[in-house]
mmCIF file with all atom_site columns, C-alpha atoms in Angstrom:
data_model
loop_
_atom_site.group_PDB
_atom_site.id
_atom_site.type_symbol
_atom_site.label_atom_id
_atom_site.label_alt_id
_atom_site.label_comp_id
_atom_site.label_asym_id
_atom_site.label_entity_id
_atom_site.label_seq_id
_atom_site.pdbx_PDB_ins_code
_atom_site.Cartn_x
_atom_site.Cartn_y
_atom_site.Cartn_z
_atom_site.occupancy
_atom_site.B_iso_or_equiv
_atom_site.pdbx_formal_charge
_atom_site.auth_seq_id
_atom_site.auth_comp_id
_atom_site.auth_asym_id
_atom_site.auth_atom_id
_atom_site.pdbx_PDB_model_num
ATOM 1   C CA . MET A 1 1   ? 4.932   0.585   15.624  1.00 46.00 ? 1   MET A CA 1
ATOM 2   C CA . LYS A 1 2   ? 1.417   1.698   14.821  1.00 50.00 ? 2   LYS A CA 1
ATOM 3   C CA . ARG A 1 3   ? -0.885  -0.546  12.779  1.00 55.00 ? 3   ARG A CA 1
ATOM 4   C CA . VAL A 1 4   ? -3.973  0.957   11.153  1.00 52.00 ? 4   VAL A CA 1
ATOM 5   C CA . THR A 1 5   ? -6.783  -1.375  10.047  1.00 50.00 ? 5   THR A CA 1
ATOM 6   C CA . ILE A 1 6   ? -9.764  -0.236  8.093   1.00 47.00 ? 6   ILE A CA 1
ATOM 7   C CA . LYS A 1 7   ? -12.983 -1.669  9.609   1.00 48.00 ? 7   LYS A CA 1
ATOM 8   C CA . GLU A 1 8   ? -14.898 -2.062  6.331   1.00 47.00 ? 8   GLU A CA 1
ATOM 9   C CA . THR A 1 9   ? -14.975 -5.357  4.469   1.00 59.00 ? 9   THR A CA 1
ATOM 10  C CA . THR A 1 10  ? -12.701 -4.001  1.729   1.00 73.00 ? 10  THR A CA 1
ATOM 11  C CA . MET A 1 11  ? -10.173 -1.218  1.604   1.00 84.00 ? 11  MET A CA 1
ATOM 12  C CA . LYS A 1 12  ? -10.486 1.066   -1.376  1.00 92.00 ? 12  LYS A CA 1
ATOM 13  C CA . ALA A 1 13  ? -7.735  3.323   -2.628  1.00 93.00 ? 13  ALA A CA 1
ATOM 14  C CA . LYS A 1 14  ? -9.559  6.363   -1.288  1.00 93.00 ? 14  LYS A CA 1
ATOM 15  C CA . ASP A 1 15  ? -9.770  4.778   2.194   1.00 91.00 ? 15  ASP A CA 1
ATOM 16  C CA . LEU A 1 16  ? -6.007  4.315   2.289   1.00 91.00 ? 16  LEU A CA 1
ATOM 17  C CA . LEU A 1 17  ? -5.401  7.858   1.045   1.00 89.00 ? 17  LEU A CA 1
ATOM 18  C CA . ALA A 1 18  ? -7.705  9.206   3.796   1.00 88.00 ? 18  ALA A CA 1
ATOM 19  C CA . ALA A 1 19  ? -5.989  7.148   6.489   1.00 86.00 ? 19  ALA A CA 1
ATOM 20  C CA . LEU A 1 20  ? -2.537  8.282   5.336   1.00 83.00 ? 20  LEU A CA 1
ATOM 21  C CA . GLN A 1 21  ? -3.665  11.923  5.405   1.00 80.00 ? 21  GLN A CA 1
ATOM 22  C CA . VAL A 1 22  ? -4.748  11.528  9.023   1.00 66.00 ? 22  VAL A CA 1
ATOM 23  C CA . ASP A 1 23  ? -1.338  10.054  9.920   1.00 62.00 ? 23  ASP A CA 1
ATOM 24  C CA . THR A 1 24  ? 0.479   12.914  8.248   1.00 56.00 ? 24  THR A CA 1
ATOM 25  C CA . THR A 1 25  ? -1.204  15.389  10.584  1.00 55.00 ? 25  THR A CA 1
ATOM 26  C CA . GLY A 1 26  ? 0.306   13.511  13.532  1.00 54.00 ? 26  GLY A CA 1
ATOM 27  C CA . LYS A 1 27  ? 3.769   12.223  14.252  1.00 53.00 ? 27  LYS A CA 1
ATOM 28  C CA . LEU A 1 28  ? 5.128   12.165  10.704  1.00 48.00 ? 28  LEU A CA 1
ATOM 29  C CA . ASN A 1 29  ? 3.640   15.515  9.645   1.00 52.00 ? 29  ASN A CA 1
ATOM 30  C CA . SER A 1 30  ? 4.174   14.898  5.941   1.00 54.00 ? 30  SER A CA 1
ATOM 31  C CA . LEU A 1 31  ? 3.938   12.178  3.321   1.00 56.00 ? 31  LEU A CA 1
ATOM 32  C CA . SER A 1 32  ? 7.387   13.306  2.201   1.00 56.00 ? 32  SER A CA 1
ATOM 33  C CA . THR A 1 33  ? 8.934   11.578  5.226   1.00 61.00 ? 33  THR A CA 1
ATOM 34  C CA . MET A 1 34  ? 7.490   8.285   3.957   1.00 71.00 ? 34  MET A CA 1
ATOM 35  C CA . ILE A 1 35  ? 9.727   7.309   1.071   1.00 88.00 ? 35  ILE A CA 1
ATOM 36  C CA . TYR A 1 36  ? 8.832   3.683   0.221   1.00 94.00 ? 36  TYR A CA 1
ATOM 37  C CA . VAL A 1 37  ? 5.904   1.285   0.160   1.00 95.00 ? 37  VAL A CA 1
ATOM 38  C CA . TYR A 1 38  ? 6.569   -2.198  1.478   1.00 96.00 ? 38  TYR A CA 1
ATOM 39  C CA . ALA A 1 39  ? 4.273   -5.249  1.373   1.00 95.00 ? 39  ALA A CA 1
ATOM 40  C CA . ASP A 1 40  ? 4.093   -8.132  3.813   1.00 90.00 ? 40  ASP A CA 1
ATOM 41  C CA . ILE A 1 41  ? 5.090   -10.854 1.379   1.00 86.00 ? 41  ILE A CA 1
ATOM 42  C CA . GLY A 1 42  ? 7.276   -13.710 2.646   1.00 78.00 ? 42  GLY A CA 1
ATOM 43  C CA . GLU A 1 43  ? 9.492   -13.556 5.716   1.00 84.00 ? 43  GLU A CA 1
ATOM 44  C CA . LYS A 1 44  ? 10.106  -9.840  5.576   1.00 89.00 ? 44  LYS A CA 1
ATOM 45  C CA . PRO A 1 45  ? 8.442   -6.854  3.867   1.00 92.00 ? 45  PRO A CA 1
ATOM 46  C CA . VAL A 1 46  ? 9.643   -6.082  0.337   1.00 95.00 ? 46  VAL A CA 1
ATOM 47  C CA . LYS A 1 47  ? 9.568   -2.793  -1.525  1.00 96.00 ? 47  LYS A CA 1
ATOM 48  C CA . GLU A 1 48  ? 10.188  -4.126  -5.042  1.00 96.00 ? 48  GLU A CA 1
ATOM 49  C CA . LEU A 1 49  ? 6.574   -4.222  -6.053  1.00 97.00 ? 49  LEU A CA 1
ATOM 50  C CA . HIS A 1 50  ? 4.529   -4.346  -9.242  1.00 96.00 ? 50  HIS A CA 1
ATOM 51  C CA . LEU A 1 51  ? 1.030   -2.877  -9.365  1.00 96.00 ? 51  LEU A CA 1
ATOM 52  C CA . ASP A 1 52  ? -1.635  -4.021  -11.817 1.00 95.00 ? 52  ASP A CA 1
ATOM 53  C CA . THR A 1 53  ? -4.614  -1.773  -12.206 1.00 94.00 ? 53  THR A CA 1
ATOM 54  C CA . ALA A 1 54  ? -7.607  -3.361  -13.874 1.00 84.00 ? 54  ALA A CA 1
ATOM 55  C CA . ASP A 1 55  ? -11.269 -2.512  -13.594 1.00 78.00 ? 55  ASP A CA 1
ATOM 56  C CA . ASP A 1 56  ? -11.970 -1.752  -9.956  1.00 91.00 ? 56  ASP A CA 1
ATOM 57  C CA . GLN A 1 57  ? -8.843  -3.424  -8.504  1.00 95.00 ? 57  GLN A CA 1
ATOM 58  C CA . ILE A 1 58  ? -5.251  -2.620  -7.692  1.00 96.00 ? 58  ILE A CA 1
ATOM 59  C CA . GLU A 1 59  ? -3.239  -5.792  -7.351  1.00 96.00 ? 59  GLU A CA 1
ATOM 60  C CA . ILE A 1 60  ? 0.136   -5.543  -5.697  1.00 96.00 ? 60  ILE A CA 1
ATOM 61  C CA . ARG A 1 61  ? 2.757   -8.288  -6.025  1.00 95.00 ? 61  ARG A CA 1
ATOM 62  C CA . LYS A 1 62  ? 6.430   -8.783  -5.345  1.00 95.00 ? 62  LYS A CA 1
ATOM 63  C CA . ASP A 1 63  ? 8.680   -8.374  -8.376  1.00 96.00 ? 63  ASP A CA 1
ATOM 64  C CA . LEU A 1 64  ? 12.391  -8.185  -7.537  1.00 94.00 ? 64  LEU A CA 1
ATOM 65  C CA . LYS A 1 65  ? 13.082  -6.888  -11.064 1.00 96.00 ? 65  LYS A CA 1
ATOM 66  C CA . GLN A 1 66  ? 11.153  -3.711  -10.290 1.00 95.00 ? 66  GLN A CA 1
ATOM 67  C CA . PRO A 1 67  ? 12.745  -0.678  -8.575  1.00 96.00 ? 67  PRO A CA 1
ATOM 68  C CA . ALA A 1 68  ? 11.524  0.161   -5.098  1.00 96.00 ? 68  ALA A CA 1
ATOM 69  C CA . LEU A 1 69  ? 7.967   1.479   -5.079  1.00 96.00 ? 69  LEU A CA 1
ATOM 70  C CA . THR A 1 70  ? 7.985   5.090   -3.798  1.00 93.00 ? 70  THR A CA 1
ATOM 71  C CA . MET A 1 71  ? 5.218   6.719   -1.861  1.00 90.00 ? 71  MET A CA 1
ATOM 72  C CA . LYS A 1 72  ? 4.869   9.357   -4.560  1.00 89.00 ? 72  LYS A CA 1
ATOM 73  C CA . GLU A 1 73  ? 4.237   6.692   -7.237  1.00 92.00 ? 73  GLU A CA 1
ATOM 74  C CA . PHE A 1 74  ? 1.881   4.792   -4.962  1.00 93.00 ? 74  PHE A CA 1
ATOM 75  C CA . VAL A 1 75  ? -0.177  7.886   -4.061  1.00 90.00 ? 75  VAL A CA 1
ATOM 76  C CA . ASP A 1 76  ? -0.376  8.809   -7.753  1.00 91.00 ? 76  ASP A CA 1
ATOM 77  C CA . ILE A 1 77  ? -1.851  5.391   -8.558  1.00 93.00 ? 77  ILE A CA 1
ATOM 78  C CA . LEU A 1 78  ? -4.250  5.514   -5.606  1.00 93.00 ? 78  LEU A CA 1
ATOM 79  C CA . ASN A 1 79  ? -5.472  8.982   -6.719  1.00 91.00 ? 79  ASN A CA 1
ATOM 80  C CA . ARG A 1 80  ? -6.061  7.743   -10.279 1.00 92.00 ? 80  ARG A CA 1
ATOM 81  C CA . HIS A 1 81  ? -8.005  4.706   -9.083  1.00 94.00 ? 81  HIS A CA 1
ATOM 82  C CA . LYS A 1 82  ? -9.780  5.926   -5.924  1.00 93.00 ? 82  LYS A CA 1
ATOM 83  C CA . GLU A 1 83  ? -12.667 3.442   -6.152  1.00 93.00 ? 83  GLU A CA 1
ATOM 84  C CA . ALA A 1 84  ? -10.430 0.424   -6.667  1.00 95.00 ? 84  ALA A CA 1
ATOM 85  C CA . ASN A 1 85  ? -10.202 -2.320  -4.036  1.00 95.00 ? 85  ASN A CA 1
ATOM 86  C CA . LEU A 1 86  ? -6.648  -3.124  -2.890  1.00 95.00 ? 86  LEU A CA 1
ATOM 87  C CA . TYR A 1 87  ? -5.288  -6.668  -3.125  1.00 95.00 ? 87  TYR A CA 1
ATOM 88  C CA . LEU A 1 88  ? -1.991  -8.285  -2.207  1.00 95.00 ? 88  LEU A CA 1
ATOM 89  C CA . ILE A 1 89  ? -0.904  -11.237 -4.317  1.00 93.00 ? 89  ILE A CA 1
ATOM 90  C CA . LYS A 1 90  ? 1.074   -13.891 -2.442  1.00 89.00 ? 90  LYS A CA 1
ATOM 91  C CA . GLU A 1 91  ? 0.289   -17.517 -3.095  1.00 87.00 ? 91  GLU A CA 1
ATOM 92  C CA . GLU A 1 92  ? -3.276  -16.328 -3.485  1.00 92.00 ? 92  GLU A CA 1
ATOM 93  C CA . LYS A 1 93  ? -5.074  -12.993 -3.883  1.00 91.00 ? 93  LYS A CA 1
ATOM 94  C CA . LYS A 1 94  ? -5.966  -11.363 -0.538  1.00 92.00 ? 94  LYS A CA 1
ATOM 95  C CA . LEU A 1 95  ? -7.628  -8.102  0.318   1.00 91.00 ? 95  LEU A CA 1
ATOM 96  C CA . ILE A 1 96  ? -5.447  -5.447  1.957   1.00 91.00 ? 96  ILE A CA 1
ATOM 97  C CA . TYR A 1 97  ? -6.965  -4.380  5.283   1.00 86.00 ? 97  TYR A CA 1
ATOM 98  C CA . GLY A 1 98  ? -4.448  -1.904  6.638   1.00 87.00 ? 98  GLY A CA 1
ATOM 99  C CA . TYR A 1 99  ? -0.931  -0.641  6.949   1.00 89.00 ? 99  TYR A CA 1
ATOM 100 C CA . ARG A 1 100 ? 1.722   0.211   9.531   1.00 89.00 ? 100 ARG A CA 1
ATOM 101 C CA . LEU A 1 101 ? 4.173   3.021   9.628   1.00 86.00 ? 101 LEU A CA 1
ATOM 102 C CA . ILE A 1 102 ? 7.891   2.358   9.649   1.00 86.00 ? 102 ILE A CA 1
ATOM 103 C CA . LYS A 1 103 ? 10.905  4.635   9.624   1.00 85.00 ? 103 LYS A CA 1
ATOM 104 C CA . ASP A 1 104 ? 11.114  5.184   5.843   1.00 87.00 ? 104 ASP A CA 1
ATOM 105 C CA . GLY A 1 105 ? 7.566   4.412   4.690   1.00 88.00 ? 105 GLY A CA 1
ATOM 106 C CA . ILE A 1 106 ? 4.575   2.153   5.145   1.00 92.00 ? 106 ILE A CA 1
ATOM 107 C CA . VAL A 1 107 ? 4.015   -1.599  5.110   1.00 94.00 ? 107 VAL A CA 1
ATOM 108 C CA . ILE A 1 108 ? 0.706   -2.672  3.609   1.00 93.00 ? 108 ILE A CA 1
ATOM 109 C CA . GLY A 1 109 ? -0.903  -5.976  4.341   1.00 88.00 ? 109 GLY A CA 1
#
């Protein structure tokens, strides 16, 4: 499993979009093969996620009442908020530094 980490201090939406585009030219060839977005929250990654977009931030948190977050929805949000920093909300708010590819999507963390 490949893990991609952005070297900057914060990952912006546009950085993740650029990294995903590079990956789609390789093994996966298309974002369409990546169906879901998972987050490293708890013991195993979850795909039932809620995104809050405020100011220059996109906050991602687990919400089991939500349907699975699709790549299409996620890319649409990233495109609308390209300058936003990405955060994962667990017990506390943490910056997202990278992602890894899995069979049916990506895991951010």
